[in-house]
Coordinates of C-alpha atoms in Angstrom, one line a residue:
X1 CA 100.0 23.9 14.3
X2 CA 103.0 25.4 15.7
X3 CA 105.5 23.4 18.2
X4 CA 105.7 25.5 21.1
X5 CA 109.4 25.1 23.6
X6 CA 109.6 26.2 26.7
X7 CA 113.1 25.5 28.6
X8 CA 112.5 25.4 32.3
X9 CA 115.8 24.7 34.6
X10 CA 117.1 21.3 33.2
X11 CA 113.7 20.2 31.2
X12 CA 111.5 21.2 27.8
X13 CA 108.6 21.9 27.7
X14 CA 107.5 21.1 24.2
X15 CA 103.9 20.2 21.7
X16 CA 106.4 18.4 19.4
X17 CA 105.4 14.7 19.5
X18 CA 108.8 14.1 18.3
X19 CA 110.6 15.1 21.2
X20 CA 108.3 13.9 23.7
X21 CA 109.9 11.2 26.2
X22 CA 106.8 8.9 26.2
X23 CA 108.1 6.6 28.7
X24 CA 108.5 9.5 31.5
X25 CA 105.0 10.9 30.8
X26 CA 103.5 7.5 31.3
X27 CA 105.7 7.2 34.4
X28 CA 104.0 10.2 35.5
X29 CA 100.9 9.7 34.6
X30 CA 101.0 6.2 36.0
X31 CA 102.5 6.7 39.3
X32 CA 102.0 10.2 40.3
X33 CA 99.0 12.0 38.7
X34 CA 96.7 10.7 40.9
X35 CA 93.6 10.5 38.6
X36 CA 95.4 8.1 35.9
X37 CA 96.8 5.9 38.0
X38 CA 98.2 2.5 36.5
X39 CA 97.3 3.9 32.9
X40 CA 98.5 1.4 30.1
X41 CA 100.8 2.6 28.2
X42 CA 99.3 1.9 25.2
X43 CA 96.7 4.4 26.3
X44 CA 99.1 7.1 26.5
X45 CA 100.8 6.4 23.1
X46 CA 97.6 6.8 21.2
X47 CA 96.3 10.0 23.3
X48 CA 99.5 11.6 22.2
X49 CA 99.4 10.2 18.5
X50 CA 95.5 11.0 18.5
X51 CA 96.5 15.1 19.8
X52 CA 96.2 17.4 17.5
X53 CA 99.3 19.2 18.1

């Protein structure tokens, strides 16, 4: 498949797994999403490696 960028103000939006910060997606995901709260990270890592993008 084909990465897909998106700049917004100060951030990218990106499907590469390679430049995804894993650490602040967790962080979000963890703290802030509401529905995912305290998520292991471990459970993040392989729901990104396990994407199909």
């Amino acid at each position: 498949m084909k990465t897909i960028e998106i700049n917004f103000e100060d951030f990218l939006i990106t499907t590469g797994k390679t430049k995804m910060d894993i650490l602040v997606i967790h962080a979000f995901f963890s703290n802030y999403s509401g529905w995912s709260d305290n998520i292991p990270l471990e459970k993040v890592k392989v729901a990104i490696d396990n994407s199909q993008n």
